[in-house]
Coordinates of C-alpha atoms in Angstrom, one line a residue:
X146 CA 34.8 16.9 -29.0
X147 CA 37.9 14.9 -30.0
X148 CA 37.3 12.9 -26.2
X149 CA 33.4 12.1 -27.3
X150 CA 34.8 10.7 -31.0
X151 CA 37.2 8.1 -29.1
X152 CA 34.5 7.2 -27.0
X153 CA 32.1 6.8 -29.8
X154 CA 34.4 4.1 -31.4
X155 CA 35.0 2.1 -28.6
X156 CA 31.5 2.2 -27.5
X157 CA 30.5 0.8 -30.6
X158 CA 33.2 -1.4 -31.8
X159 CA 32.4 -3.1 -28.2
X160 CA 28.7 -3.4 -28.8
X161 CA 29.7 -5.0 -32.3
X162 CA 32.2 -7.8 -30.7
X163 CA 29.1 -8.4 -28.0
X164 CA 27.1 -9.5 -31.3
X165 CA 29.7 -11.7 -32.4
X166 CA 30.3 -13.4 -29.0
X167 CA 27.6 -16.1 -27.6
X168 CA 26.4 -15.8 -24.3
X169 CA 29.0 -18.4 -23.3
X170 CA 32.1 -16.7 -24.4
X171 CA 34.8 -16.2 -21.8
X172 CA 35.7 -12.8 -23.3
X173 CA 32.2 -11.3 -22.9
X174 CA 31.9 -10.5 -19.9
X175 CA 35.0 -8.7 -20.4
X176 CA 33.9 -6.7 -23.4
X177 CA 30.5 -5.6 -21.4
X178 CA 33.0 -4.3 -18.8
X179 CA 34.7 -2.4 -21.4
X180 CA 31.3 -1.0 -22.3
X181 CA 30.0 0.0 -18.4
X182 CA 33.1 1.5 -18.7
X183 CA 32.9 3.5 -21.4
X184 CA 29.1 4.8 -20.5
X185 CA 30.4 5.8 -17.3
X186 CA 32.6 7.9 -18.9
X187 CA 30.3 9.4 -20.9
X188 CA 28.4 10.6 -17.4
X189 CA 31.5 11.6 -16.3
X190 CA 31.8 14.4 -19.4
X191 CA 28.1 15.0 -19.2
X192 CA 28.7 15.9 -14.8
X193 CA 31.4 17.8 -16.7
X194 CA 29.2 19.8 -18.8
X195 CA 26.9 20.7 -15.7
X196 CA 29.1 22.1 -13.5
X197 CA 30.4 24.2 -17.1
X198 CA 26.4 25.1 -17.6
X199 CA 26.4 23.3 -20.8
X200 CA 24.9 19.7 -19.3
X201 CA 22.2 17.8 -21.0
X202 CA 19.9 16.0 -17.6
X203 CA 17.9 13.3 -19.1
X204 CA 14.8 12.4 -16.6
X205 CA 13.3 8.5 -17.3
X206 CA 12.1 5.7 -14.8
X207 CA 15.0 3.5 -14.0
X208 CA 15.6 0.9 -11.9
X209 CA 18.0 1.3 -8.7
X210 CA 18.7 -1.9 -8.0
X211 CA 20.2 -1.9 -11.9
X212 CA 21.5 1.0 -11.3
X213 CA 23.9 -0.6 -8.4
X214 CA 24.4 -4.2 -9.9
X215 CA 26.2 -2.3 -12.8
X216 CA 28.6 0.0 -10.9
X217 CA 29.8 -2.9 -8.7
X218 CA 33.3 -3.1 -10.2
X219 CA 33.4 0.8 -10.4
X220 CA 32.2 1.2 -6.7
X221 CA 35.4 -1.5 -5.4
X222 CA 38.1 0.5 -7.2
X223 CA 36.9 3.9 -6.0
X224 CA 37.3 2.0 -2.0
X225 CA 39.7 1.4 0.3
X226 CA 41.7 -1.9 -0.3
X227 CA 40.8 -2.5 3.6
X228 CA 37.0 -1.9 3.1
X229 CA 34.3 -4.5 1.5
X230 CA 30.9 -3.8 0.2
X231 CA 28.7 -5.9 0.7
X232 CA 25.2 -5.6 -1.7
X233 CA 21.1 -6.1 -0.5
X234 CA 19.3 -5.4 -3.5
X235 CA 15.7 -5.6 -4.3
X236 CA 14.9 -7.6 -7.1
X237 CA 11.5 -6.6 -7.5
X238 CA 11.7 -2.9 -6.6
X239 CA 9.3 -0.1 -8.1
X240 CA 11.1 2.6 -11.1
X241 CA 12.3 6.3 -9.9
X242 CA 11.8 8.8 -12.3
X243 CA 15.5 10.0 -12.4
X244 CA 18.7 11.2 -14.8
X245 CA 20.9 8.3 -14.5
X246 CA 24.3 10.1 -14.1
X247 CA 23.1 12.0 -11.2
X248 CA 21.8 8.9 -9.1
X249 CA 25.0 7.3 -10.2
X250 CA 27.2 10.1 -9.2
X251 CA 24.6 10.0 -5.4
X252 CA 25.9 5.8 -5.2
X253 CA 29.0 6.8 -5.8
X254 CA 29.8 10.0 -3.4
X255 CA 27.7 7.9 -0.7
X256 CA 30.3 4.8 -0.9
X257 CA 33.2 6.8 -1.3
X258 CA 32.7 9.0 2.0
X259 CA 32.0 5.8 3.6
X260 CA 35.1 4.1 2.4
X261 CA 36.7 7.6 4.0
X262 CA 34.8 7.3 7.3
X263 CA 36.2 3.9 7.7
X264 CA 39.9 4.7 7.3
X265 CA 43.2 2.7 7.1
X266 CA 41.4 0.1 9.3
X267 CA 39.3 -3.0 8.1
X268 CA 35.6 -2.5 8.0
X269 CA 32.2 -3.0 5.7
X270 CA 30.3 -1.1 3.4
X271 CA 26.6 -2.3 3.0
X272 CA 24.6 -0.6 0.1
X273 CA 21.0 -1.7 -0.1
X274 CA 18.0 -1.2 -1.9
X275 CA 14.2 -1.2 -1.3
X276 CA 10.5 -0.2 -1.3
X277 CA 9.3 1.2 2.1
X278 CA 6.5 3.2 3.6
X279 CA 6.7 6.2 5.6
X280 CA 4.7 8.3 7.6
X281 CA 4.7 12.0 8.4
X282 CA 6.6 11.4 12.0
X283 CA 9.1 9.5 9.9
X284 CA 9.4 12.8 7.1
X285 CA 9.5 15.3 10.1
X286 CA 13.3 14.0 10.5
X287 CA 14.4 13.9 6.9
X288 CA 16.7 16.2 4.7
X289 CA 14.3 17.9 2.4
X290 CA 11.6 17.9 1.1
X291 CA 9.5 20.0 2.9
X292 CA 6.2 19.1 0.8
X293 CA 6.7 15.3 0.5
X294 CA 3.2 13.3 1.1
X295 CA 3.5 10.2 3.3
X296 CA 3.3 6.7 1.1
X297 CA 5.7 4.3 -0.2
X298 CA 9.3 5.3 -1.6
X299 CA 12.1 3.5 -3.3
X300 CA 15.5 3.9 -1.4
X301 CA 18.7 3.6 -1.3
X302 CA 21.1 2.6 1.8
X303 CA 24.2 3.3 2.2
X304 CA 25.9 2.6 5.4
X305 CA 29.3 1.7 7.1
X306 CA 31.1 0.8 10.3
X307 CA 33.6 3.7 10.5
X308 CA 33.7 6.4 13.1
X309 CA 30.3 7.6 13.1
X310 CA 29.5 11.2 13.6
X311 CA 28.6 13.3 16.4
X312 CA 25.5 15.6 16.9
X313 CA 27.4 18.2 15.4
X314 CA 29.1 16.8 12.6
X315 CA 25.7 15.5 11.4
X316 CA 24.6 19.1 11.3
X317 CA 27.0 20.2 8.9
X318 CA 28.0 16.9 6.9
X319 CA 25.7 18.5 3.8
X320 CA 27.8 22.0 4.1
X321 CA 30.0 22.8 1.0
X322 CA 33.8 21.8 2.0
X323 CA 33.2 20.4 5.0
X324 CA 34.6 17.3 5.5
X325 CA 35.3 14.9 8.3
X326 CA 38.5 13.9 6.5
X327 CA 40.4 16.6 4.5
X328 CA 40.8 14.5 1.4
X329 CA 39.5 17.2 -1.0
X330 CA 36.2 15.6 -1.4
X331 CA 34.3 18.4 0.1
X332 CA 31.6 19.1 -2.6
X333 CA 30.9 15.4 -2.5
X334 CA 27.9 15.2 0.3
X335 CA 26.6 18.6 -0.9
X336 CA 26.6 17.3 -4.1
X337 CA 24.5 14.2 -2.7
X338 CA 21.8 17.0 -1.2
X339 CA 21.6 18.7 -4.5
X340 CA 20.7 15.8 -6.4
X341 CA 18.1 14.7 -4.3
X342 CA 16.4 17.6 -3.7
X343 CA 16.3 17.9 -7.6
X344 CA 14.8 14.9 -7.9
X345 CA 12.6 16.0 -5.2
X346 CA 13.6 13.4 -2.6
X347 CA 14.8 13.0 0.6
X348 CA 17.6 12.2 3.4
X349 CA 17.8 10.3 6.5
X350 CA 21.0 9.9 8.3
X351 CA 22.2 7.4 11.4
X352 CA 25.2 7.4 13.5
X353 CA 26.8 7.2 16.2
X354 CA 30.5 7.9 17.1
X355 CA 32.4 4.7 17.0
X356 CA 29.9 2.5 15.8
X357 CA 29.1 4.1 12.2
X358 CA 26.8 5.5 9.9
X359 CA 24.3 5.2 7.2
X360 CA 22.5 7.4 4.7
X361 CA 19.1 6.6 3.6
X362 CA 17.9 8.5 0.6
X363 CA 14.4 8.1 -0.6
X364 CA 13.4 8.6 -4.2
X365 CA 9.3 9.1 -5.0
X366 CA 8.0 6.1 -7.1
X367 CA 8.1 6.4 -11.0
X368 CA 4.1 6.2 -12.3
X369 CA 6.2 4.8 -15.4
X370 CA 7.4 1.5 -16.3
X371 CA 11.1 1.1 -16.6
X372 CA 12.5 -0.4 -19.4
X373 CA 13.9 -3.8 -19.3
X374 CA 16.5 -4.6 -21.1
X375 CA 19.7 -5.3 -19.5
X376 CA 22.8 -2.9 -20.1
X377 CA 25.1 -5.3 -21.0
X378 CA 22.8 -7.2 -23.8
X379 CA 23.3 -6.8 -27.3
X380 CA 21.2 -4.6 -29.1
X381 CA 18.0 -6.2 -31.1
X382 CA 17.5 -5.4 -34.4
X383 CA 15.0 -5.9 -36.9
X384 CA 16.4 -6.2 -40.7
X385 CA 16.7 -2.7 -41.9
X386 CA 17.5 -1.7 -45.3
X387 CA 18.4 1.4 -47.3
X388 CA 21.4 3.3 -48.1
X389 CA 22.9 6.0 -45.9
X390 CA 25.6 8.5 -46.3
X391 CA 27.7 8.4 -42.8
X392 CA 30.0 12.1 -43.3
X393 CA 32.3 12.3 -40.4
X394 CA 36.2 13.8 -40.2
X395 CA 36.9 11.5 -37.7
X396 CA 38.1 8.1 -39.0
X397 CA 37.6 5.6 -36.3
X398 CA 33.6 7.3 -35.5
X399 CA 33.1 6.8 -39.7
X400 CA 34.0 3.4 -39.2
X401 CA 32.2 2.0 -36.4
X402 CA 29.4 4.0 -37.5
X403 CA 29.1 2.6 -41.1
X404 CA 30.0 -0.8 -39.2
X405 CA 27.1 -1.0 -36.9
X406 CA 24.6 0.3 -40.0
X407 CA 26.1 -1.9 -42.3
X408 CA 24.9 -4.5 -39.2
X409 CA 21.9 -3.5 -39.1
X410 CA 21.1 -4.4 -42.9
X411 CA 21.9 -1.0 -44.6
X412 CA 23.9 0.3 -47.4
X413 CA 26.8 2.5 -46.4
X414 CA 28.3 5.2 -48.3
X415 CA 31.0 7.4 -46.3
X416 CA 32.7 10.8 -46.5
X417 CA 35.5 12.4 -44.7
X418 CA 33.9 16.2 -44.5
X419 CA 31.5 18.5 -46.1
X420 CA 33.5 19.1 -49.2
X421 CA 33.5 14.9 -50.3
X422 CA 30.1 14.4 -48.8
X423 CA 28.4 17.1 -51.1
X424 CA 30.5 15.5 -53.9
X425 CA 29.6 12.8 -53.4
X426 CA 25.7 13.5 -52.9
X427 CA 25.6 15.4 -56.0
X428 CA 26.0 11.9 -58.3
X429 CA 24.0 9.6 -56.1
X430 CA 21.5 11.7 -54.1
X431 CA 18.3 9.6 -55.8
X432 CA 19.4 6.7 -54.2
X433 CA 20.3 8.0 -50.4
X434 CA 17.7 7.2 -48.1
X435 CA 19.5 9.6 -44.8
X436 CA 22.4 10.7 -43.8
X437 CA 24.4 11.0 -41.1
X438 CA 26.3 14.5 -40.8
X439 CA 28.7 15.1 -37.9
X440 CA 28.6 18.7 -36.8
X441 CA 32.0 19.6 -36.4
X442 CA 34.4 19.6 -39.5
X443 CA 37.0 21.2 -41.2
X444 CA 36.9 22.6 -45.0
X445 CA 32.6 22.9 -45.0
X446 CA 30.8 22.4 -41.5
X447 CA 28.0 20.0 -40.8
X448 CA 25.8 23.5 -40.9
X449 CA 27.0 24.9 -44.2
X450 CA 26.8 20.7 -45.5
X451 CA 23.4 20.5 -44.4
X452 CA 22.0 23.6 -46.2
X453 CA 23.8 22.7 -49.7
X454 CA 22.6 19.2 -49.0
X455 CA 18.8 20.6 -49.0
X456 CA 19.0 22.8 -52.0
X457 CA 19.7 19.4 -54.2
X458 CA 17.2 17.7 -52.8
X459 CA 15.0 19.5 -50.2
X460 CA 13.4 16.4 -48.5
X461 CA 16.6 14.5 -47.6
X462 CA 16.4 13.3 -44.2
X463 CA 19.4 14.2 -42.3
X464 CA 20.2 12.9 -38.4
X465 CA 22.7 15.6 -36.8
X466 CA 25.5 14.3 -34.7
X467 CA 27.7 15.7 -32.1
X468 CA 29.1 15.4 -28.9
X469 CA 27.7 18.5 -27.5
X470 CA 24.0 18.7 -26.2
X471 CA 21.1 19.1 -28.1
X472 CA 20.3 22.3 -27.5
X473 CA 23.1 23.9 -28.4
X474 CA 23.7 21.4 -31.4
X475 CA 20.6 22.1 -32.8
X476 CA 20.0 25.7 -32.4
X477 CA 22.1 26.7 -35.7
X478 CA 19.3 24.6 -37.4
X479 CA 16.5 25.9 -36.0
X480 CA 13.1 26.1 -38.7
X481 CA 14.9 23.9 -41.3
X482 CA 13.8 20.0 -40.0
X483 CA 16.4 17.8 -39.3
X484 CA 15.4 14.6 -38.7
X485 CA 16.9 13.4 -35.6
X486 CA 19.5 14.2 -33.3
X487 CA 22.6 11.7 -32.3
X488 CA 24.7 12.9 -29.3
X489 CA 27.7 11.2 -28.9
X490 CA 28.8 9.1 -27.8
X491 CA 26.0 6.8 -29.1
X492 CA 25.2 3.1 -28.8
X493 CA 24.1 1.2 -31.8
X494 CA 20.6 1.7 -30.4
X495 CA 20.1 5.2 -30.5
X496 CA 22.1 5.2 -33.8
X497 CA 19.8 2.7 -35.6
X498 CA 16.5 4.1 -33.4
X499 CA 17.6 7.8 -35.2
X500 CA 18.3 6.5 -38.6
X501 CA 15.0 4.7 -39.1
X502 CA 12.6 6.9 -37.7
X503 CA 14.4 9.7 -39.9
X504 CA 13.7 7.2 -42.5
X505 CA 10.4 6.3 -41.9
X506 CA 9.5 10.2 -41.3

């Protein structure tokens, strides 16, 4: 909770300086690190979350060659200082339909046990990206999935000049805790299988000892279109207007959140729990549009806020917010129509998105 609030406000307080700086600033490219950042560690508590049963898996056509481009830096600290990646990615490549943690946290095991296979020495890592076709000799020698169809995939390569593998070392590279170097990484190529078998792909591995080895995982193609905009690119908004009631215990999430509405063209009022919020709402609830309740709080919860929120004025639209999933957020509410859902942390998108369709109804 109190890890999800910190990211909250530094996710947003780096979205707002990205609207402040032009596209020629020396420090933005700085401050749209410090946001990859922070959304990768946002993945990081949501893998958390999985492996605890509580995660959240959002399936939605991406874009691997994105994908990659944006965990460059990432991908060179998590490597040996003696290894180099070097990067083939399609520009014009077809969308996956796929959660974008879990293909991250696939990019990422893949480099990392080729950074182990190559060692203290020197070597390369190439990761590639691509559209191919494949035929059912081709599928007869994959991991998985027994009831692909032949036609075209997207992939992903992965390969590097290490030590390569034997015949039976490729047999059991998949196998929980077994590892070719005793690092401790052992759940990191099962892992790999899992997620692509989820995402009902496939496997191909090459190597030979002494020369190397790659991993070729193939992903069916999206029948979506994935979204364009770019990561890294300030958010566009349209002039909004209205006044809403941000409640929140946590300081630095009240701020940033009343900072990026207030951005956006709206009135904010604020409250640091349930207790000043309904106090508040009480004198001025004609002229509040939505609000914005946090969950978790001392004194009166976002629960018991909600419900004495409703008996003043029963059509009040209110978006919930929380840094656990939406399930479980949501299910104390069940039957009494919220308006949206916010998990964080959130990026001024998905605030504002929430906050006018609640608005709009």
């Amino acid at each position: 909770h109190d890890f999800n609030n910190m990211l909250t406000a530094i996710l947003g307080h780096s979205e707002l300086a990205l609207r402040d700086l032009n596209r020629e600033s020396p420090a933005r490219p700085k401050v749209e690190r410090i946001k990859q950042t922070v959304c990768h560690l946002a993945e990081l508590t949501n893998q958390m979350l999985a492996y605890s049963g509580k995660g959240r898996f959002v399936v939605e056509p991406l874009d691997l060659s994105r994908v990659v481009e944006d965990m460059t830096h990432l991908l060179q600290l998590s490597i040996s200082k003696k290894a180099f990646i070097k990067y083939n990615l399609e520009r014009s490549i077809s969308a996956i339909d796929a959660d974008a943690s879990q293909v991250r946290q696939v990019i990422m095991n893949l480099v990392v046990n080729a950074s182990e296979a190559i060692g203290d020495k020197s070597g390369v890592i190439s990761v590639s990206t691509g559209m191919m076709e494949v035929d059912r000799e081709y599928l007869s020698e994959v991991y998985l999935d027994d009831d692909l169809e032949p036609g075209f995939f997207v992939f992903l390569e992965v390969s590097d000049t290490g030590c390569g593998m034997d015949f039976d070392t490729q047999a059991r590279i998949f196998d929980p805790f077994f590892s070719t170097k005793f690092t401790g990484r052992g759940l990191g190529m099962a892992a790999v299988l899992g997620i692509v078998r989820g995402h009902h792909g496939a496997i191909k591995v090459y190597s030979e000892p002494g020369t190397g080895t790659a991993f070729k995982v193939l992903f069916p193609v999206s029948q979506q279109d994935v979204p364009r905009e770019r990561p890294g690119d300030s958010p566009a908004m349209e002039s909004a207007g209205g006044v809403v009631l941000v409640v929140d215990d946590e300081e630095t999430v009240r701020a940033v959140a009343s900072m990026m509405l207030t951005a956006a063209g709206y009135t904010v009022l604020s409250a640091t729990d349930g207790r000043a919020a309904l106090e508040l709402f009480r004198g001025k609830f004609k002229n509040i549009d939505a609000v914005l309740l946090d969950l978790t709080m001392p004194h009166l919860d976002g629960v018991a806020t909600f419900r004495e929120m409703r008996r003043i004025r029963a059509d009040i639209p209110v978006v919930l917010t929380s840094g656990y999933n939406e399930q479980d957020a949501t299910n104390r509410f069940a039957g009494r129509g919220l308006a949206g859902f916010v998990k964080k942390p959130y990026d001024m998108n998905d605030l504002l998105d929430a906050v006018a369709k609640a608005i709009k109804g």
